[in-house]
Short mmCIF file of C-alpha atoms in Angstrom, two decimals:
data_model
loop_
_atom_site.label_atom_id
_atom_site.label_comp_id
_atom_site.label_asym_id
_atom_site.label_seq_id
_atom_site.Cartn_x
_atom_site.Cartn_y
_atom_site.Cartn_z
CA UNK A 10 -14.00 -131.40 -108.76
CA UNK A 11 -11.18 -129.22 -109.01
CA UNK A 12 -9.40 -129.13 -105.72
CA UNK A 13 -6.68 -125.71 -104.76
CA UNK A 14 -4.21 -127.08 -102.51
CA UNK A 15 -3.36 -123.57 -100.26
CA UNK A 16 -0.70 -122.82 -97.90
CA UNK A 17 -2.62 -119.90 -96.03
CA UNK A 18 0.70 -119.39 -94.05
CA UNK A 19 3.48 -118.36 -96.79
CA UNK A 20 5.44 -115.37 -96.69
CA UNK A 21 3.76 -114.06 -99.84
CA UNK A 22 1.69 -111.01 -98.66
CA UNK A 23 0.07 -111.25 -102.32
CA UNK A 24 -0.89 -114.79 -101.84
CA UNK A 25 -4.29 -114.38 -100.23
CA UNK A 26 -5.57 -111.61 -102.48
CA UNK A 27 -4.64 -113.40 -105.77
CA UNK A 28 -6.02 -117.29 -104.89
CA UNK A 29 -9.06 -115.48 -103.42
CA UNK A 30 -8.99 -113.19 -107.15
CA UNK A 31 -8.44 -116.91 -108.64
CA UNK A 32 -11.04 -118.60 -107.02
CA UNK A 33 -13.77 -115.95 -108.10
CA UNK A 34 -13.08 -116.92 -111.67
CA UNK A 35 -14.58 -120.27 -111.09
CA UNK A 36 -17.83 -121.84 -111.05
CA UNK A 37 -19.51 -121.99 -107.71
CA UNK A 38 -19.24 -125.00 -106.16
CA UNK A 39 -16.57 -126.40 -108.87
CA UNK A 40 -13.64 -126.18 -106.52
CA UNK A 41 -12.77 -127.40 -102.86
CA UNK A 42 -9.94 -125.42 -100.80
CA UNK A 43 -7.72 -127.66 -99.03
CA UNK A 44 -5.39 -126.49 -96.11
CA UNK A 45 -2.22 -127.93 -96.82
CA UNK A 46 -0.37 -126.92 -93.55
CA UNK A 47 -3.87 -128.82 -91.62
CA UNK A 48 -1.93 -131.34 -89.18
CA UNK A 49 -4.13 -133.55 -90.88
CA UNK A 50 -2.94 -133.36 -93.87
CA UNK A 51 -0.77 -135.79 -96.60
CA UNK A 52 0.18 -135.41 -99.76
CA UNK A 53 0.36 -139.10 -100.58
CA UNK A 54 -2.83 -139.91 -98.98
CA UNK A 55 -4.65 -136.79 -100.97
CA UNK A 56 -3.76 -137.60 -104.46
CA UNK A 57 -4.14 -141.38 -103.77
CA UNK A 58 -7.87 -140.52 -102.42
CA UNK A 59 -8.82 -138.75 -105.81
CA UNK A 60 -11.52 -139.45 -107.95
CA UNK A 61 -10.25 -140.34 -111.89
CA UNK A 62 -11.80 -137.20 -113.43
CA UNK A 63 -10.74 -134.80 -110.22
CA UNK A 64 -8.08 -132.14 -110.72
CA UNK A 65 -5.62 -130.11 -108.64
CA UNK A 66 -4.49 -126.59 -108.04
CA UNK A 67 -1.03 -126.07 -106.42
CA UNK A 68 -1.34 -122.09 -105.17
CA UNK A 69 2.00 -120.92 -104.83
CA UNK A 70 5.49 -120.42 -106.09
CA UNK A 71 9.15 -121.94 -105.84
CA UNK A 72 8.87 -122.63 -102.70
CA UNK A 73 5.50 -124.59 -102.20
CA UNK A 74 6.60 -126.98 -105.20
CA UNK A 75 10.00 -127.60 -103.44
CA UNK A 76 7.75 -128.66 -100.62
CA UNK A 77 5.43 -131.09 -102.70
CA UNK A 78 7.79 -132.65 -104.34
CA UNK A 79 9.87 -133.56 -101.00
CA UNK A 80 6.33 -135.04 -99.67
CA UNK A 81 5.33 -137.06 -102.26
CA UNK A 82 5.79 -139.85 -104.20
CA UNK A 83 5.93 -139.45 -107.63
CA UNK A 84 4.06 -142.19 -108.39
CA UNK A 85 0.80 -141.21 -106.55
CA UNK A 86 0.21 -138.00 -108.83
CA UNK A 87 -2.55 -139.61 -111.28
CA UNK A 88 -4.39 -136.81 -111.93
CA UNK A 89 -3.90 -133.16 -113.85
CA UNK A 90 -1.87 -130.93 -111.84
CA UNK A 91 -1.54 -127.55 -112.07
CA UNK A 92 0.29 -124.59 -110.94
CA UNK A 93 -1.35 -121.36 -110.35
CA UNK A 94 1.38 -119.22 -109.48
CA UNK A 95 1.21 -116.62 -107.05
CA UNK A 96 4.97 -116.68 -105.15
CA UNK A 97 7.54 -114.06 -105.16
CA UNK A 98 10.15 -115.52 -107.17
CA UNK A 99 8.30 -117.58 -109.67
CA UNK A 100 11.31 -119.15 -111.28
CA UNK A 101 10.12 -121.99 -111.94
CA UNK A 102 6.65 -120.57 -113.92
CA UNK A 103 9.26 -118.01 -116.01
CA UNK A 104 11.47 -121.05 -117.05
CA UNK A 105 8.44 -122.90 -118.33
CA UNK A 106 5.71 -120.76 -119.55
CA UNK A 107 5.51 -119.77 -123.07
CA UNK A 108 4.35 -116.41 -124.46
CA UNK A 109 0.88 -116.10 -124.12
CA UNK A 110 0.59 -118.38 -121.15
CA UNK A 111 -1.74 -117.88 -118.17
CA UNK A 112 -0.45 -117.83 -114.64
CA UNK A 113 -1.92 -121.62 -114.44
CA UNK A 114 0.09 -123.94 -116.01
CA UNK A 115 -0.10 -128.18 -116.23
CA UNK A 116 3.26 -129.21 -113.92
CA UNK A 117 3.03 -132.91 -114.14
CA UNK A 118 5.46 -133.57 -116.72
CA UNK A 119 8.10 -131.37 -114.56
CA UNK A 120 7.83 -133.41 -111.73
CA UNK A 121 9.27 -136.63 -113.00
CA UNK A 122 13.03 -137.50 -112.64
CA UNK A 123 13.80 -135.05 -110.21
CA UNK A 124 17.65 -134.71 -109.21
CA UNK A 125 18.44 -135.00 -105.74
CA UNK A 126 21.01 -132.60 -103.64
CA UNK A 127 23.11 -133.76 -100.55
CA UNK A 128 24.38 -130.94 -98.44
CA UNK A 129 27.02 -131.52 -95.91
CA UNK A 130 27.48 -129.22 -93.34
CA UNK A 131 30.08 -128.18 -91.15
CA UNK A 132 29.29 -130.46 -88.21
CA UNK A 133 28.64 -133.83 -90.72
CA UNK A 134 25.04 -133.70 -90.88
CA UNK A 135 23.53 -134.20 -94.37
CA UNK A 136 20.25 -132.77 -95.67
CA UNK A 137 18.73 -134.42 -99.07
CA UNK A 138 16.13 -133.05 -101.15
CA UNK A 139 14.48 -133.01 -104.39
CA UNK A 140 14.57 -129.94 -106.30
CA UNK A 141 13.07 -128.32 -109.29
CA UNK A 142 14.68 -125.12 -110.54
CA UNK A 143 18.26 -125.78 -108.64
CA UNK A 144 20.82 -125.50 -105.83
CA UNK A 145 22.86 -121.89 -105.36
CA UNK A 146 25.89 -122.51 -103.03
CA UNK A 147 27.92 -119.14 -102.39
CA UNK A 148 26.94 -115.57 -102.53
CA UNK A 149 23.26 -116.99 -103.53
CA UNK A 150 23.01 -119.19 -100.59
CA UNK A 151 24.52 -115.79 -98.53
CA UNK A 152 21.09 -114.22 -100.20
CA UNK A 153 18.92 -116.35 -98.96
CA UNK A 154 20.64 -116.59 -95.56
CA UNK A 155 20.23 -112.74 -95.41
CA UNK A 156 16.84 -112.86 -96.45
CA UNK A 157 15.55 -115.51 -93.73
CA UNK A 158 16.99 -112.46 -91.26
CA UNK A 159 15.09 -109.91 -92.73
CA UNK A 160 11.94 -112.36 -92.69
CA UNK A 161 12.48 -112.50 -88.73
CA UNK A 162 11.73 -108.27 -88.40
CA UNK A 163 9.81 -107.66 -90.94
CA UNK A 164 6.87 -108.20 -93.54
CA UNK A 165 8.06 -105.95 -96.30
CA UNK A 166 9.05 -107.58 -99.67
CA UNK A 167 12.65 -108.74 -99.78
CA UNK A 168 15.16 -107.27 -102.56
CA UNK A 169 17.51 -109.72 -103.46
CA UNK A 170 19.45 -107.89 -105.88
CA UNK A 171 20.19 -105.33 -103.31
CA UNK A 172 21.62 -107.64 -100.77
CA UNK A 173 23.46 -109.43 -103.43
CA UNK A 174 25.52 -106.34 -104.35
CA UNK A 175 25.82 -105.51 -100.65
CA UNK A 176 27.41 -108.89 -100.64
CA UNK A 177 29.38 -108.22 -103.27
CA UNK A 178 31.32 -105.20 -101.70
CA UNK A 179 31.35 -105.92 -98.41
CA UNK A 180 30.36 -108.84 -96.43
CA UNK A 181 30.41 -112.30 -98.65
CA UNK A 182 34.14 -113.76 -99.19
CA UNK A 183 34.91 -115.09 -102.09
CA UNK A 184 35.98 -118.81 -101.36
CA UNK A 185 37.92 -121.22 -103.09
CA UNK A 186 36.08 -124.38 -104.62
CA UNK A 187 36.38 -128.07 -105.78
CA UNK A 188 34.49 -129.45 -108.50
CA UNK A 189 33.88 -132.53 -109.84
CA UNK A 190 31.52 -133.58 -112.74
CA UNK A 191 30.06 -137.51 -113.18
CA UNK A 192 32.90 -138.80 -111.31
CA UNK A 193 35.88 -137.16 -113.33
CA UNK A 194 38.86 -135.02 -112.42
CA UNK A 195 38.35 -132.36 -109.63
CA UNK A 196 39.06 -128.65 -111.04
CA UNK A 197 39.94 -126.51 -108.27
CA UNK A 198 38.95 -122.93 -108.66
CA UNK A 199 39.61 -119.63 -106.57
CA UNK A 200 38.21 -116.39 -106.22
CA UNK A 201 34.91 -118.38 -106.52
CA UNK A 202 31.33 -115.88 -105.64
CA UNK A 203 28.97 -118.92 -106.36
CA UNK A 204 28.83 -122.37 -107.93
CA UNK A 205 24.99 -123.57 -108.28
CA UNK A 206 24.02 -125.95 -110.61
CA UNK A 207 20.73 -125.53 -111.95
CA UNK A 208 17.70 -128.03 -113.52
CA UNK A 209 16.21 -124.87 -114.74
CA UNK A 210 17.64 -121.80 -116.11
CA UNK A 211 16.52 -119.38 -113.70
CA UNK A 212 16.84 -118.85 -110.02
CA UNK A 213 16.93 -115.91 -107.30
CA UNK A 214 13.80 -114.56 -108.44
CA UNK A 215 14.79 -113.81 -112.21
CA UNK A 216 18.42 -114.68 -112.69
CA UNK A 217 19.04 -116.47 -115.82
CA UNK A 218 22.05 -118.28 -114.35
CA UNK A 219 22.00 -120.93 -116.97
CA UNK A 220 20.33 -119.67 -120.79
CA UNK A 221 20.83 -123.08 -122.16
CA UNK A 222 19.51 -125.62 -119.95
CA UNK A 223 16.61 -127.89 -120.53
CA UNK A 224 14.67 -129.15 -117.67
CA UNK A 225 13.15 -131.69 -119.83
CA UNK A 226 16.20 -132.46 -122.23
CA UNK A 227 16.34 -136.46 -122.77
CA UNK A 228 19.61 -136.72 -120.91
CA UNK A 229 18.54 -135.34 -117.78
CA UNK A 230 21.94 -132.89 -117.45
CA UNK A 231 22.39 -130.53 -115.35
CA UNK A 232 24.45 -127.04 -116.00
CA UNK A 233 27.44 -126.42 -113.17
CA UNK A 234 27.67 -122.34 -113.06
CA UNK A 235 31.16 -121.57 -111.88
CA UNK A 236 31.13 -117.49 -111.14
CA UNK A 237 34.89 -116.52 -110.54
CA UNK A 238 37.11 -112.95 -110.04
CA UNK A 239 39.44 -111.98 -108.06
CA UNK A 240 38.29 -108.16 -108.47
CA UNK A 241 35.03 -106.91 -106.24
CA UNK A 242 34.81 -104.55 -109.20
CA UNK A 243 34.96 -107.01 -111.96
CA UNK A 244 32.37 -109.29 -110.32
CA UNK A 245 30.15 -106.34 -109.88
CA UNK A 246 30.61 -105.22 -113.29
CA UNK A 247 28.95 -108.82 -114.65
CA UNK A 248 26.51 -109.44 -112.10
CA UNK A 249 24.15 -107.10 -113.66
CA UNK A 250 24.31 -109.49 -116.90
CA UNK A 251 23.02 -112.44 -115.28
CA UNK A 252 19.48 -111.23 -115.53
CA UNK A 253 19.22 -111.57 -119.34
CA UNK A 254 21.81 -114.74 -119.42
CA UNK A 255 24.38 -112.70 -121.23
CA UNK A 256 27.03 -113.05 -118.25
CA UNK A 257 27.97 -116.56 -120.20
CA UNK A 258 29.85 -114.63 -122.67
CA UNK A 259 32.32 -113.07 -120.31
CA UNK A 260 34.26 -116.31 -119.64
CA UNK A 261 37.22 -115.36 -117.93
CA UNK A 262 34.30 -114.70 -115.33
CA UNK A 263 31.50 -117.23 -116.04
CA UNK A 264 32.41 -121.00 -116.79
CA UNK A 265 29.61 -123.71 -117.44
CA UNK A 266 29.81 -127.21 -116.58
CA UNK A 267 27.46 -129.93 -118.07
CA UNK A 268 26.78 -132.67 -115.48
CA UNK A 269 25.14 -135.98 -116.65
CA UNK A 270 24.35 -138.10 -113.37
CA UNK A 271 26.44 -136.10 -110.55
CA UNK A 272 28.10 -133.01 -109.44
CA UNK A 273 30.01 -132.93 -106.27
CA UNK A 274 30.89 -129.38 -105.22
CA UNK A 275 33.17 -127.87 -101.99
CA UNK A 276 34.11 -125.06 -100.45
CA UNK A 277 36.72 -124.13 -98.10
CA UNK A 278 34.97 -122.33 -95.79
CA UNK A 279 31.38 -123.17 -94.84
CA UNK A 280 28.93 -121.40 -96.52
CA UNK A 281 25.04 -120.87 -96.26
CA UNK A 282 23.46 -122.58 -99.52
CA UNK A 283 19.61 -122.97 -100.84
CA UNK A 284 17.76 -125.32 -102.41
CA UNK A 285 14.93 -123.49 -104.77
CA UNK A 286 14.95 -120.66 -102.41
CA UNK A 287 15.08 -122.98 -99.01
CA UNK A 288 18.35 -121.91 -97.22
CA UNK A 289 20.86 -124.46 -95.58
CA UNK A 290 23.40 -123.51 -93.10
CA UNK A 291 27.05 -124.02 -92.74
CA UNK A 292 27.37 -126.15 -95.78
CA UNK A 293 30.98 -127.64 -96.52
CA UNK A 294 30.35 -129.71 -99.99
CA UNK A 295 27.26 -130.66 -102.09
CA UNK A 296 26.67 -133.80 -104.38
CA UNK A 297 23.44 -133.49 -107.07
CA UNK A 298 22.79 -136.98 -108.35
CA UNK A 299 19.52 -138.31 -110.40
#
């Protein structure tokens, strides 16, 4: 029995149309829809309850795998489990599907050795989660901030490029930042626009922030993207770039870190950050650790 785990309240105004598209492809009677948002429902207690030869459907995008993975233990996923990707983002499915690909893609082996962010914010309260693309903190985390507004008044899709650049010339500050990689020496930086580091290379529904990581490499590192100018004009100019990865060759601008076990990561002002699209307020510092 294949089983399509569906979260019939996200934000995706595609979402219905497409799983419903999806679920006309298979064979009557092949499939069960379960309501993941049912009060009843647990993630643990699902894929514990699963028959050897069952299989399951994750429907959805960044967002609903952020969710799983912060519900579940890794240890309880037995069975084949898919992806069938239908969010508005899709990072994660353009990081890791290869040419030729269908929009349904095998995600167990992602889902193992997860790194784990701790966000402080401004009043000392910590959040921890799991993530699987990565963590933006700075004009990304402004984004998403933004965004979540916009959500409040209306249904109509969300441009993040658009409120990026807005940031850009107007309303994000750039802030100064400490960073500090597997325990080393702190580099302070200023003029900083954002400082995410990433498990995959993309984020912000297309960026690719980071061309050369690996999700899977053997060593489990991370890339630190430090994004620095003191010019509105000359962090404009190279924002554009980041959508094809070539921003990494203006390094005056762009500097990569590779982090091995942790990252620790503050600002001097708080600052709104997000964690594979999931927004956190007020954040002071950050620490990603495996």
């Amino acid at each position: 029995m294949k089983y399509l785990l569906i979260n019939p309240k996200t934000n995706n105004q595609n979402s219905e149309n497409a799983v419903e598209d999806y679920k006309k492809s298979l064979e009557e009677g092949s499939f069960e829809s379960v309501d993941v948002t049912a009060e009843s429902f647990d993630y643990n207690s699902f894929f514990k309850g699963l028959k050897e030869e069952d299989e399951a459907i994750l429907c959805g995008g960044d967002g609903t795998i952020n969710y799983l993975i912060n519900h579940v233990d890794e240890d309880a996923i037995k069975n084949d489990l898919y992806l069938f990707a239908d969010g508005t983002g899709n990072d994660f499915l353009n990081d890791v599907k290869k040419e030729g690909d269908s929009n349904l893609i095998k995600i167990n082996q992602y889902l193992k050795n997860l790194p784990t962010v701790e966000a402080l914010d401004k009043d000392g309260n910590t959040t921890v989660m799991k993530f699987i693309n990565g963590v933006g903190y700075g004009i990304d985390g402004y984004c998403c901030e933004e965004a979540d507004k916009i959500k409040q008044v209306s249904d109509k899709p969300i441009n993040y490029t658009a409120i990026a650049i807005k940031g850009l010339l107007f309303k994000f500050k750039k802030r100064e930042a400490k960073v500090s990689i597997d325990g080393g020496e702190v580099k302070e930086y200023k003029n900083v626009w954002l400082t995410p580091t990433m498990k995959g290379r993309f984020y912000g529904g297309g960026m690719m922030v980071a061309p050369s990581q690996d999700r899977l490499s053997e060593d489990k590192s991370l890339s630190v993207v430090v994004y620095h100018a003191k010019s509105k004009l000359k962090a404009l100019m190279v924002f554009p770039s980041i959508f094809k990865g070539e921003h990494v060759k203006k390094t005056k601008v762009v500097e990569i870190l590779k982090a091995e076990k942790t990252t620790a990561v503050g600002f001097n002002m708080p600052t709104a950050l997000q964690v594979d699209g999931e927004t956190v307020l007020n954040v002071v510092s950050y620490k990603v650790h495996y």
